[in-house]
Coordinates of C-alpha atoms in Angstrom, one line a residue:
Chain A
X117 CA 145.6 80.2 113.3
X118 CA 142.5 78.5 112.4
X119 CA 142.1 74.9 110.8
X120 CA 142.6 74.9 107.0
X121 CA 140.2 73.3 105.3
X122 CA 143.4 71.0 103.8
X123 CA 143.7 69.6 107.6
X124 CA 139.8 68.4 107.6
X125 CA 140.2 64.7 107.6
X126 CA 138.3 63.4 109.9
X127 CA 133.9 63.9 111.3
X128 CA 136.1 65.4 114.9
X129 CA 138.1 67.8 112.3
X130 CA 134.7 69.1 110.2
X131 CA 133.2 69.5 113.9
X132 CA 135.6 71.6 114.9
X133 CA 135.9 73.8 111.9
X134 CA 132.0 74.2 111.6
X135 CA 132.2 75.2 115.5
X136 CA 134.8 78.3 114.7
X137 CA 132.6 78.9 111.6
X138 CA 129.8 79.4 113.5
X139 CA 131.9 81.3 116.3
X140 CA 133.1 84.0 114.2
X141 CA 129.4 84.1 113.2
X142 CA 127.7 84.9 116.5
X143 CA 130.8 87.5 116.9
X144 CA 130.1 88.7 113.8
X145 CA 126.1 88.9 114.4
X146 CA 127.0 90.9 118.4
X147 CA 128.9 93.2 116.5
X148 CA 126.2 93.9 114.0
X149 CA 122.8 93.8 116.0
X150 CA 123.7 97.7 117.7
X151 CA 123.2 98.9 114.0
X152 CA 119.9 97.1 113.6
X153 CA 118.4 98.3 117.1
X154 CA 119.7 101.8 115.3
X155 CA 117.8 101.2 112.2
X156 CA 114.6 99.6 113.2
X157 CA 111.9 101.8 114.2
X158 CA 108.9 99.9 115.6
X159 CA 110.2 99.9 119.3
X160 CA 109.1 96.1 119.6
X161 CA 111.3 95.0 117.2
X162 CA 114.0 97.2 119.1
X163 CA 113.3 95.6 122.2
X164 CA 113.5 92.2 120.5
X165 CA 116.8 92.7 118.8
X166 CA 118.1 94.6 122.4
X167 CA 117.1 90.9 124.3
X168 CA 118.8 88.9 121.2
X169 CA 122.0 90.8 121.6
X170 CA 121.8 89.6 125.4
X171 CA 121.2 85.8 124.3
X172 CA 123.9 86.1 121.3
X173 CA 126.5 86.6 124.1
X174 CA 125.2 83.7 126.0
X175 CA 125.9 81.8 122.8
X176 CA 129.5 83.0 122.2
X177 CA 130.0 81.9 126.3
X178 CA 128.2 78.5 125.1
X179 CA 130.0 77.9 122.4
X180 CA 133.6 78.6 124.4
X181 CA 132.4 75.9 126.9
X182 CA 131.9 73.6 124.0
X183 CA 135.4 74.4 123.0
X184 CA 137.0 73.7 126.2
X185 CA 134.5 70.4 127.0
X186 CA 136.0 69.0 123.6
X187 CA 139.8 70.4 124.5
X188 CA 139.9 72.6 121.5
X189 CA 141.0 76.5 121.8
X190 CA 138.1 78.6 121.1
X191 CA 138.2 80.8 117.9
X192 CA 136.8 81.9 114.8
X193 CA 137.4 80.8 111.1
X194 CA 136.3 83.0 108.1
X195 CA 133.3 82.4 107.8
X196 CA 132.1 84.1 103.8
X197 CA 129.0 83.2 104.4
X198 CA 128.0 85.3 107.4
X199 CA 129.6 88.0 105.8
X200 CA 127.9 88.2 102.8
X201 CA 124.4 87.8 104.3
X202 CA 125.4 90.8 107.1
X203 CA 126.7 92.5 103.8
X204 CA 123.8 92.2 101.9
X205 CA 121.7 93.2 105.3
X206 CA 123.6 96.3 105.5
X207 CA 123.1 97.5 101.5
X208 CA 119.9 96.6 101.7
X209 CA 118.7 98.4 105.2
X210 CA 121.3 101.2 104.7
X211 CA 119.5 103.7 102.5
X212 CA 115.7 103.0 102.5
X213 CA 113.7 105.9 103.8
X214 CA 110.1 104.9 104.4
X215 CA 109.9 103.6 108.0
X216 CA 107.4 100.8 107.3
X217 CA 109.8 99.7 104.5
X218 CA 112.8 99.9 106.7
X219 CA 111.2 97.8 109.0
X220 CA 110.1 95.1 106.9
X221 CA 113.8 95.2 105.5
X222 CA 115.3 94.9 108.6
X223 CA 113.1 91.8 110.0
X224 CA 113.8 90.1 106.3
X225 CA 117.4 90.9 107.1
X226 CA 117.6 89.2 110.6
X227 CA 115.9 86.3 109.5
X228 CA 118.1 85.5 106.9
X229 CA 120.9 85.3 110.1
X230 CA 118.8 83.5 112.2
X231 CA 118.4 80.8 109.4
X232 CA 122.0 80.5 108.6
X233 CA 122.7 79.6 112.2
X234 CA 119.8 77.1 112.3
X235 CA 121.2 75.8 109.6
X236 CA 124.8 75.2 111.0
X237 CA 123.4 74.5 114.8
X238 CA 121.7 71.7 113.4
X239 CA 124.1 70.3 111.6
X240 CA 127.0 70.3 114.4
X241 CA 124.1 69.3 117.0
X242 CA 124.2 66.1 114.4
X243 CA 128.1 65.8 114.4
X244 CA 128.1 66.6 118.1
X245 CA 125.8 62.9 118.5
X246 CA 127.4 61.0 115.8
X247 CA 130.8 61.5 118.0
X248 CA 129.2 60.4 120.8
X249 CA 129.5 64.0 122.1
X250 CA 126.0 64.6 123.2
X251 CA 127.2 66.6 126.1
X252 CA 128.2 69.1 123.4
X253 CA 125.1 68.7 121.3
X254 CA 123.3 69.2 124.7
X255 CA 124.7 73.1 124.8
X256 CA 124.5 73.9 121.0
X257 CA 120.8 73.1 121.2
X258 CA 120.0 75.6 123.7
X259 CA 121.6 78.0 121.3
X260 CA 119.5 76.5 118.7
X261 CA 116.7 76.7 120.3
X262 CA 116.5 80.1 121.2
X263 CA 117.5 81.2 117.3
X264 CA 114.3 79.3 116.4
X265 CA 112.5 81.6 119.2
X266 CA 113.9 84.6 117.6
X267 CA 113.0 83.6 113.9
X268 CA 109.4 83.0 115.2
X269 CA 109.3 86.0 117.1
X270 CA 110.6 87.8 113.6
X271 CA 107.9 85.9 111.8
X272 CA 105.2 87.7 114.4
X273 CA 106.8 91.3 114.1
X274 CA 106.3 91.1 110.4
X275 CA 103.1 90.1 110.6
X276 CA 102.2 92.4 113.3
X277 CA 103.5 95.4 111.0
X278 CA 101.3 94.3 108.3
X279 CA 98.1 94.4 110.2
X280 CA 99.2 97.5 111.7
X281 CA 99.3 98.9 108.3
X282 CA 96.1 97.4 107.1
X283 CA 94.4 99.2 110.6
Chain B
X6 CA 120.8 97.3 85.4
X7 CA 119.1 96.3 88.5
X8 CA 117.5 98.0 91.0
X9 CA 119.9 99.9 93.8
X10 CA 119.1 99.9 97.0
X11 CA 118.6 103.7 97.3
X12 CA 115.6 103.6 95.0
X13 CA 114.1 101.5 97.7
X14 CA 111.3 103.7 98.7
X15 CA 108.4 101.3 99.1
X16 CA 107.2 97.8 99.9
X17 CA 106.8 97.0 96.1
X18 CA 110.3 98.2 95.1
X19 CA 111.5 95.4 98.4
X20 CA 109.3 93.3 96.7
X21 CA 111.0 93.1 93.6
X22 CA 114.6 93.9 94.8
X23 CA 114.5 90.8 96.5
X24 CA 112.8 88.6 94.2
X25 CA 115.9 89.8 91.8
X26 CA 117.8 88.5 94.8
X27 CA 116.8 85.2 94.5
X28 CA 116.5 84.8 90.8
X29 CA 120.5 86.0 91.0
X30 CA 121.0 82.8 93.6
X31 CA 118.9 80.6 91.7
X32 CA 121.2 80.9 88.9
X33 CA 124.6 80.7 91.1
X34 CA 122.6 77.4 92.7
X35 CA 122.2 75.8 89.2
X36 CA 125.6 77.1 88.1
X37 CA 126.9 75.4 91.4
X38 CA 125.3 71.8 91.3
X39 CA 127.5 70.6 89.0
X40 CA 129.9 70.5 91.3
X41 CA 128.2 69.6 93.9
X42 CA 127.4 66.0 91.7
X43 CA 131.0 65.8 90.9
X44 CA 131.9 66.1 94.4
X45 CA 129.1 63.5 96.3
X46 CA 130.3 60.0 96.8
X47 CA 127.4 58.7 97.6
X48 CA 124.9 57.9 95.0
X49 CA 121.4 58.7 96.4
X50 CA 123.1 61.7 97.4
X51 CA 124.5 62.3 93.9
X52 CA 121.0 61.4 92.4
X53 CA 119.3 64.0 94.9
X54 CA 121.4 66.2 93.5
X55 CA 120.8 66.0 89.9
X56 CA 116.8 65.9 90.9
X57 CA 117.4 69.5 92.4
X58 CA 119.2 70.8 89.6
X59 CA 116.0 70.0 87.4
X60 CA 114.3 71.5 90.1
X61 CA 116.2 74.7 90.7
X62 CA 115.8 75.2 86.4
X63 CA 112.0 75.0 86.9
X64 CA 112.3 77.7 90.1
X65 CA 114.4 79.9 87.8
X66 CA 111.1 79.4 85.6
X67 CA 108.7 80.1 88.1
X68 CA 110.5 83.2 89.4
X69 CA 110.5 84.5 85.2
X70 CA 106.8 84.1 85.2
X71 CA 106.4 86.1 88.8
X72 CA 108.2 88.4 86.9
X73 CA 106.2 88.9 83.7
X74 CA 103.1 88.7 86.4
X75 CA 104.3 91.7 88.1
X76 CA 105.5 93.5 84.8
X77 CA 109.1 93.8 85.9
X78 CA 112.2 92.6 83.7
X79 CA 113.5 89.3 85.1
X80 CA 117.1 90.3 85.8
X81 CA 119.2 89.7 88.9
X82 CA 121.1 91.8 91.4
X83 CA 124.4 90.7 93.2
X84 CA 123.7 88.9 96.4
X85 CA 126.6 88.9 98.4
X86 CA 124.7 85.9 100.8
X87 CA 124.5 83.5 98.3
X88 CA 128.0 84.4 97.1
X89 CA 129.6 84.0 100.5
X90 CA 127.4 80.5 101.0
X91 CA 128.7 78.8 98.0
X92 CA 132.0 80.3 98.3
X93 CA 132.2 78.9 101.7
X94 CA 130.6 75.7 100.5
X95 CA 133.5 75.3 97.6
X96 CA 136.3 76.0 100.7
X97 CA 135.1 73.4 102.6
X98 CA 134.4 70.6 100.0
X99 CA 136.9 71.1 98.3
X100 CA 139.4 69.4 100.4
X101 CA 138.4 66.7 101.9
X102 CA 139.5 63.2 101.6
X103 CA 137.5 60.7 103.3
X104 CA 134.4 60.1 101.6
X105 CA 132.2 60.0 104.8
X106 CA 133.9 63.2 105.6
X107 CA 132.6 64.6 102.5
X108 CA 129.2 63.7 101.8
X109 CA 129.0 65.2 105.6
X110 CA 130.3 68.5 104.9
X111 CA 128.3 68.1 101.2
X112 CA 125.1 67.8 102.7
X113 CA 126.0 70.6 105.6
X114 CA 127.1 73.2 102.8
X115 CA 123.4 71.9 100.6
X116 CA 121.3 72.8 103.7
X117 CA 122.8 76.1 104.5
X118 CA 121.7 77.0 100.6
X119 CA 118.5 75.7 101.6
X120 CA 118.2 77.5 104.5
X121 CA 118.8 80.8 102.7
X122 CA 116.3 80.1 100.1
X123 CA 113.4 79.3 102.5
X124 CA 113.7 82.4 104.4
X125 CA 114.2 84.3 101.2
X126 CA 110.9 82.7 99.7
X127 CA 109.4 83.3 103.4
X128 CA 109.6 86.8 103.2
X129 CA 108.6 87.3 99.5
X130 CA 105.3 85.0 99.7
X131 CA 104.0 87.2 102.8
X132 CA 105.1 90.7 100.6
X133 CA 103.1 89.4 97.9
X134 CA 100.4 88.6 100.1
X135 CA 100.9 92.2 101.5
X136 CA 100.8 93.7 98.4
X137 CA 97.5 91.9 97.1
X138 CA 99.4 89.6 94.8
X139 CA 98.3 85.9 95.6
X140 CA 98.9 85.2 92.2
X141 CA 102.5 85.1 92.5
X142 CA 102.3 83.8 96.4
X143 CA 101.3 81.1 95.0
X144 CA 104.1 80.1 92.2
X145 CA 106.8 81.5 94.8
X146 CA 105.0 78.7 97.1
X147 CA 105.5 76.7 94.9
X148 CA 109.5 77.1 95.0
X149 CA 109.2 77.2 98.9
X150 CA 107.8 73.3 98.9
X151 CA 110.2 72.1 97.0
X152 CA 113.1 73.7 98.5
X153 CA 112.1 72.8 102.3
X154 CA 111.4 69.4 100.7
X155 CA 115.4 69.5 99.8
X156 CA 115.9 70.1 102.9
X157 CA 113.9 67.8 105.1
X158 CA 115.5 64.5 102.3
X159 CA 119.5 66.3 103.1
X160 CA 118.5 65.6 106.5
X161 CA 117.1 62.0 106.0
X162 CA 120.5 61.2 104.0
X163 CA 122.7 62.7 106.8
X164 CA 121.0 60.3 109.3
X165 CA 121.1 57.7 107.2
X166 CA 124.8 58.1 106.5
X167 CA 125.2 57.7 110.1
X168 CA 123.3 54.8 110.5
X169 CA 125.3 53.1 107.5
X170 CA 128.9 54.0 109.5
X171 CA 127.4 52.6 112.6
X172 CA 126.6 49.3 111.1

């Protein structure tokens, strides 16, 4: 059983709950990215989604040794937020036809994740300091800093498919 | 009735699916910061607040002229991200005790909607640019400033809450 939100009393409790928020994220994101390597067609963007499956399991290990470093069980709380975004990924990319447009989707999609989990990284990389836990904030920036590599490298993709089109 | 994401069939329909998007979140974000005053205990964080709200009613504005600019209704769709944000967002804040505590998991749950909104506005400024529409590049710019300027001051008033506990 997770931590209800009821139990949050303390900056250690909000830690904690924001770590298993953003564990059931990455699970939820390894379990999604097969379906995006399905759907995208520029093989580059394949290949980039392939290697971020790869690094999105290193995070999940990273994010259990955070776990046991702080003496916590590892495991997920829901977590609405990642669901809706995959949701909305999933309507949108699900029924367009036009590979170009797919494409474009697709990259708009995975940015959208990547940006949510800058978002939390940063925050529990703060926490992490504040609780004198810098050992932890050590390993969740290494996760951070390789979703900032992907964003950037999604940045490129799109406008590498743009300049493709203009040729 | 908005757009569905089967009629999706090129980069102009994205275009304005996901502008609809974000006017749809827009509106949940000003619906939302009400709350979000309410719940801050801190008053430069409550004030920050109240200076986004007026800001998020002028982005609603900006997004209703893109939309005359482009000869499209202004309407929303559902956006099951935004949804699951705030939803999340409402979870956590609403119940915790400590006030520290609080404004911490406050400003968390303000930067993930941040976050969203600046890819979101990301990806529509270089479709407009795609589709030779500068004009409204430059009013959804215009949102984009203002919202990663949100963000970067969240930031500055997490640190600072730090500093004031350590003191």
């Amino acid at each position: 059983m997770g931590l209800f939100t009821k139990d949050i009393k303390t900056m250690d409790d909000l830690f904690v709950h924001t770590l298993r928020d953003i564990y059931y994220a990455e699970k939820q994101i390894a379990k999604n990215l097969p379906t995006m390597i399905d759907k995208a067609t520029n093989p580059e963007l394949q290949k980039g989604f392939e290697k971020h499956l790869v690094e999105t399991e290193g995070h999940i290990e990273r994010l259990e040794e955070v776990f046991r470093m702080h003496g916590t069980e590892a495991k997920g709380v829901n977590c609405p937020a990642i669901d809706g975004i995959l949701e909305e990924a999933d309507e949108v990319v699900g029924e367009v036809e036009d590979k170009q447009v797919l494409d474009a989707a697709v990259i708009a999609a995975a940015q959208a994740v990547e940006h949510y989990e800058i978002t939390r990284y940063g925050t529990l990389i703060a926490w992490a300091k504040e609780l004198g836990r810098s050992d932890c904030a050590q390993l969740l920036q290494q996760n951070l800093d390789e979703e900032k590599a992907t964003d950037k490298k999604l940045t490129e993709l799109a406008e590498s498919r743009v300049n493709l089109r203009a040729a």
